DNA sequence: AGCACGCCGACT
DNA sequence: GTCGGCGTGCTC
């Protein structure tokens, strides 16, 4: 099976070579490089060494003048003669393949569907620790002769001198990312600097010290003699006694090695005492490889009894799986979908198959992992970008070596790349989430859609779960591609919250507002606090205010590199561009008219927290957004504080809407629904519905109905009514009709091609010509080119072309055609540096 | 992607 | 006249 699939990948033909010169080598390998290049490359390898290589193994190769990359072997063949000398494989990293045939097939599909190279997929697939690449280090040549240096040369010389050894990338960073290559090359040519190519260390296994008895102590009487000798050294005596206990010697009379850390803890002895015993030849200390990953489960597993409704849904899912490969589980928030998943997972792993449980990036909470650990203990592997890279390598390797080590993987979108060999079930939880789509860098894949394909390759089933399905998925249900199971009762009869809408136009007209709060929201918060209940406030915008403005002349500060207004962050006292991340100080006066009358406009989470602190000085508040929860630890501690009641009011962006269960939240406030509804995107209303429905789902307690307050100036908006009525089907029908009319997904496929260049004119020209060219073939399916909402990011102008394709059109040939046309445009000298970025099924 | 080669304008 | 910036093309 392996060979067949690898051949399928060998889309790159050998005819490329003209065999002119005899250049016999023992064996050659064709390898894949982690680069956006569409070919494989050939390296030579000695016949003896070649025996150790298999397709799917990594090798180190030099590519270009300097760089060393981790390439992946695709094919091993006999000698051919090439017109140029082949470079040799520098090192064979793996004895056993670390990429299997399923993965390669999946990569190939992904590259062609998402219009990128297989190398780019390869790069995205392996955790960084498995892709060693080289850096160039610079050092001073001690024998260099003194000579006159230019300004930049001196600067670089000094930097290398003070660091004694510095990598080119570090040097470039300290020089402000200037073009340093030319200067460095000159210094190397003058023999002032020397270079050294070194391969960065990748994965390092974690070592653990183990203590065992010295070989001399092979009889119980000898041990007893030692114990007698130690009568006057109580710590050492205690150590040995503890050892005998821990190693099981006391019971079995045979001893095994014991973890040093554990031994020291148990005996409360110091390492000095241990060293003394090593010296006396009582103990021997050795190291062994250990896991970084928590294996702390006590082995007890626990399965909750399914409720009647859950059980019905569970059986229904199984029925549907008999007819469909993919099934949507449409269940309201708190309907207990997780318990159903657990049941299905249990069954799948009992059949000896693997399960992949996908979650959107942000929702990967301790809450859910704990619940699954309770059911499956150490059978669960977690794969998450906020785990350290070494931990991810461990999970990858473990899965590759032993498919039964972690039969259940919980992970974010990139876990579709793990080395599965016998998937039985993929669960895509919160399937509507847009974090399943990667935007940058390539591959711009959607993990939800990709897992349907991945499952097909393994003959596995896919369960998509959500309270608010994406239109795409629901459409697939309607057209009989996916099965459907509905679950509309909440677990343990928690009532759905009551949703009240406040007309903010009216509130502002009557000047009834307190800060940004209507009387209803204000009073409800006050009430909840009085009852010792918790409040969640949702505002889909971070920072203090989205922009500031001069009250005299209307001037608004914009980012210098992007055409977008700067967001004010009070905490840093700075203006921040949310597109390129650049910061600048809050201006004291207007740049245009020097007036000092500047005011903040609009509001974000930071402003709301500020207001709340003023209005409810005794309430403990926390903010959950990208600024406060940059790391997993910070995110978890904010959630933990709220769970345990340490904070009363949680203010946040969409982060607060993700699959969290709190049981003391009585009020949820959607502070401003309008900025969700007014986004100029065809998915805006769908997204607004999803967000509001998900946030609302956080309200409600066991015995008390929760209250959701939606503040809006767009009182009559149908989406708001649909949220109030919890009317998903209404939303679907209305939105679907519009999508059909305006030719959008799910009825049409979209491909968006973004073009970027520093020069506005050149960009417009290239975009126009490309548009005209493909319009010849595609006609009115091509829209644009147009400037996007933010037409310039980091000094690059951007134009976009949108292609709307009927579902029936065979897309594969068309994608190839689109790429060919890009190549043609880029042949023209003027447009060589225009960057084309194709995005299939954009979000 | 990343790196070297080569063309061309700015400044001793 | 040289130095350093940036565009062009190739990498087994």
PDB file of N, CA and C in Angstrom, chain A residues 221-257:
ATOM      1  N   UNK A 221      20.385 -10.564  52.728  1.00  0.00           N
ATOM      2  CA  UNK A 221      21.234 -10.409  53.921  1.00  0.00           C
ATOM      3  C   UNK A 221      22.238  -9.279  53.743  1.00  0.00           C
ATOM      4  N   UNK A 222      22.696  -9.105  52.484  1.00  0.00           N
ATOM      5  CA  UNK A 222      23.628  -7.996  52.241  1.00  0.00           C
ATOM      6  C   UNK A 222      22.950  -6.656  52.496  1.00  0.00           C
ATOM      7  N   UNK A 223      21.694  -6.582  52.075  1.00  0.00           N
ATOM      8  CA  UNK A 223      20.954  -5.339  52.267  1.00  0.00           C
ATOM      9  C   UNK A 223      20.756  -5.086  53.759  1.00  0.00           C
ATOM     10  N   UNK A 224      20.397  -6.139  54.467  1.00  0.00           N
ATOM     11  CA  UNK A 224      20.211  -5.979  55.900  1.00  0.00           C
ATOM     12  C   UNK A 224      21.495  -5.517  56.576  1.00  0.00           C
ATOM     13  N   UNK A 225      22.604  -6.025  56.094  1.00  0.00           N
ATOM     14  CA  UNK A 225      23.891  -5.592  56.640  1.00  0.00           C
ATOM     15  C   UNK A 225      24.102  -4.106  56.430  1.00  0.00           C
ATOM     16  N   UNK A 226      23.746  -3.651  55.225  1.00  0.00           N
ATOM     17  CA  UNK A 226      23.899  -2.223  54.942  1.00  0.00           C
ATOM     18  C   UNK A 226      23.000  -1.413  55.863  1.00  0.00           C
ATOM     19  N   UNK A 227      21.769  -1.880  56.038  1.00  0.00           N
ATOM     20  CA  UNK A 227      20.833  -1.168  56.907  1.00  0.00           C
ATOM     21  C   UNK A 227      21.405  -1.045  58.323  1.00  0.00           C
ATOM     22  N   UNK A 228      22.037  -2.117  58.794  1.00  0.00           N
ATOM     23  CA  UNK A 228      22.654  -2.060  60.118  1.00  0.00           C
ATOM     24  C   UNK A 228      23.760  -1.019  60.156  1.00  0.00           C
ATOM     25  N   UNK A 229      24.584  -1.022  59.102  1.00  0.00           N
ATOM     26  CA  UNK A 229      25.681  -0.045  59.031  1.00  0.00           C
ATOM     27  C   UNK A 229      25.186   1.390  59.077  1.00  0.00           C
ATOM     28  N   UNK A 230      23.961   1.588  58.583  1.00  0.00           N
ATOM     29  CA  UNK A 230      23.472   2.957  58.451  1.00  0.00           C
ATOM     30  C   UNK A 230      22.738   3.448  59.702  1.00  0.00           C
ATOM     31  N   UNK A 231      22.813   2.672  60.740  1.00  0.00           N
ATOM     32  CA  UNK A 231      22.085   3.033  61.954  1.00  0.00           C
ATOM     33  C   UNK A 231      22.399   4.451  62.415  1.00  0.00           C
ATOM     34  N   UNK A 232      23.638   4.887  62.163  1.00  0.00           N
ATOM     35  CA  UNK A 232      24.001   6.216  62.656  1.00  0.00           C
ATOM     36  C   UNK A 232      23.848   7.302  61.599  1.00  0.00           C
ATOM     37  N   UNK A 233      23.323   6.919  60.468  1.00  0.00           N
ATOM     38  CA  UNK A 233      23.038   7.923  59.414  1.00  0.00           C
ATOM     39  C   UNK A 233      21.548   7.857  59.082  1.00  0.00           C
ATOM     40  N   UNK A 234      20.711   8.462  59.915  1.00  0.00           N
ATOM     41  CA  UNK A 234      19.252   8.261  59.795  1.00  0.00           C
ATOM     42  C   UNK A 234      18.696   8.636  58.415  1.00  0.00           C
ATOM     43  N   UNK A 235      19.232   9.694  57.787  1.00  0.00           N
ATOM     44  CA  UNK A 235      18.708  10.112  56.478  1.00  0.00           C
ATOM     45  C   UNK A 235      18.987   9.040  55.429  1.00  0.00           C
ATOM     46  N   UNK A 236      20.203   8.520  55.487  1.00  0.00           N
ATOM     47  CA  UNK A 236      20.573   7.486  54.520  1.00  0.00           C
ATOM     48  C   UNK A 236      19.781   6.217  54.773  1.00  0.00           C
ATOM     49  N   UNK A 237      19.588   5.925  56.064  1.00  0.00           N
ATOM     50  CA  UNK A 237      18.791   4.760  56.428  1.00  0.00           C
ATOM     51  C   UNK A 237      17.367   4.905  55.856  1.00  0.00           C
ATOM     52  N   UNK A 238      16.829   6.107  56.057  1.00  0.00           N
ATOM     53  CA  UNK A 238      15.469   6.379  55.589  1.00  0.00           C
ATOM     54  C   UNK A 238      15.384   6.228  54.070  1.00  0.00           C
ATOM     55  N   UNK A 239      16.426   6.702  53.396  1.00  0.00           N
ATOM     56  CA  UNK A 239      16.463   6.614  51.933  1.00  0.00           C
ATOM     57  C   UNK A 239      16.387   5.168  51.463  1.00  0.00           C
ATOM     58  N   UNK A 240      17.219   4.348  52.049  1.00  0.00           N
ATOM     59  CA  UNK A 240      17.256   2.947  51.640  1.00  0.00           C
ATOM     60  C   UNK A 240      15.932   2.261  51.979  1.00  0.00           C
ATOM     61  N   UNK A 241      15.411   2.582  53.164  1.00  0.00           N
ATOM     62  CA  UNK A 241      14.133   1.993  53.570  1.00  0.00           C
ATOM     63  C   UNK A 241      13.030   2.378  52.589  1.00  0.00           C
ATOM     64  N   UNK A 242      13.009   3.656  52.249  1.00  0.00           N
ATOM     65  CA  UNK A 242      12.002   4.130  51.292  1.00  0.00           C
ATOM     66  C   UNK A 242      12.169   3.440  49.952  1.00  0.00           C
ATOM     67  N   UNK A 243      13.427   3.274  49.590  1.00  0.00           N
ATOM     68  CA  UNK A 243      13.683   2.621  48.305  1.00  0.00           C
ATOM     69  C   UNK A 243      13.101   1.208  48.286  1.00  0.00           C
ATOM     70  N   UNK A 244      13.370   0.482  49.370  1.00  0.00           N
ATOM     71  CA  UNK A 244      12.907  -0.908  49.430  1.00  0.00           C
ATOM     72  C   UNK A 244      11.382  -0.975  49.370  1.00  0.00           C
ATOM     73  N   UNK A 245      10.770   0.036  49.986  1.00  0.00           N
ATOM     74  CA  UNK A 245       9.316   0.108  49.974  1.00  0.00           C
ATOM     75  C   UNK A 245       8.805   0.385  48.545  1.00  0.00           C
ATOM     76  N   UNK A 246       9.370   1.474  47.952  1.00  0.00           N
ATOM     77  CA  UNK A 246       8.895   1.918  46.628  1.00  0.00           C
ATOM     78  C   UNK A 246       9.168   0.893  45.532  1.00  0.00           C
ATOM     79  N   UNK A 247      10.308   0.247  45.637  1.00  0.00           N
ATOM     80  CA  UNK A 247      10.682  -0.660  44.543  1.00  0.00           C
ATOM     81  C   UNK A 247       9.945  -1.993  44.655  1.00  0.00           C
ATOM     82  N   UNK A 248       9.232  -2.145  45.744  1.00  0.00           N
ATOM     83  CA  UNK A 248       8.471  -3.381  45.888  1.00  0.00           C
ATOM     84  C   UNK A 248       9.293  -4.505  46.502  1.00  0.00           C
ATOM     85  N   UNK A 249      10.507  -4.172  46.931  1.00  0.00           N
ATOM     86  CA  UNK A 249      11.398  -5.208  47.477  1.00  0.00           C
ATOM     87  C   UNK A 249      10.819  -5.837  48.729  1.00  0.00           C
ATOM     88  N   UNK A 250      10.225  -4.976  49.545  1.00  0.00           N
ATOM     89  CA  UNK A 250       9.684  -5.451  50.808  1.00  0.00           C
ATOM     90  C   UNK A 250       8.727  -6.624  50.583  1.00  0.00           C
ATOM     91  N   UNK A 251       7.957  -6.497  49.506  1.00  0.00           N
ATOM     92  CA  UNK A 251       6.964  -7.544  49.250  1.00  0.00           C
ATOM     93  C   UNK A 251       7.529  -8.677  48.411  1.00  0.00           C
ATOM     94  N   UNK A 252       8.216  -8.330  47.331  1.00  0.00           N
ATOM     95  CA  UNK A 252       8.555  -9.350  46.337  1.00  0.00           C
ATOM     96  C   UNK A 252       9.985  -9.852  46.427  1.00  0.00           C
ATOM     97  N   UNK A 253      10.792  -9.171  47.219  1.00  0.00           N
ATOM     98  CA  UNK A 253      12.213  -9.520  47.376  1.00  0.00           C
ATOM     99  C   UNK A 253      13.023  -9.297  46.086  1.00  0.00           C
ATOM    100  N   UNK A 254      12.394  -8.712  45.110  1.00  0.00           N
ATOM    101  CA  UNK A 254      13.172  -8.283  43.949  1.00  0.00           C
ATOM    102  C   UNK A 254      12.936  -6.795  43.781  1.00  0.00           C
ATOM    103  N   UNK A 255      13.925  -6.108  43.269  1.00  0.00           N
ATOM    104  CA  UNK A 255      13.762  -4.656  43.214  1.00  0.00           C
ATOM    105  C   UNK A 255      13.871  -4.145  41.788  1.00  0.00           C
ATOM    106  N   UNK A 256      13.134  -3.074  41.512  1.00  0.00           N
ATOM    107  CA  UNK A 256      13.217  -2.423  40.219  1.00  0.00           C
ATOM    108  C   UNK A 256      13.650  -0.988  40.444  1.00  0.00           C
ATOM    109  N   UNK A 257      14.032  -0.331  39.378  1.00  0.00           N
ATOM    110  CA  UNK A 257      14.496   1.050  39.499  1.00  0.00           C
ATOM    111  C   UNK A 257      13.346   1.958  39.938  1.00  0.00           C
TER     112      UNK A 257
END
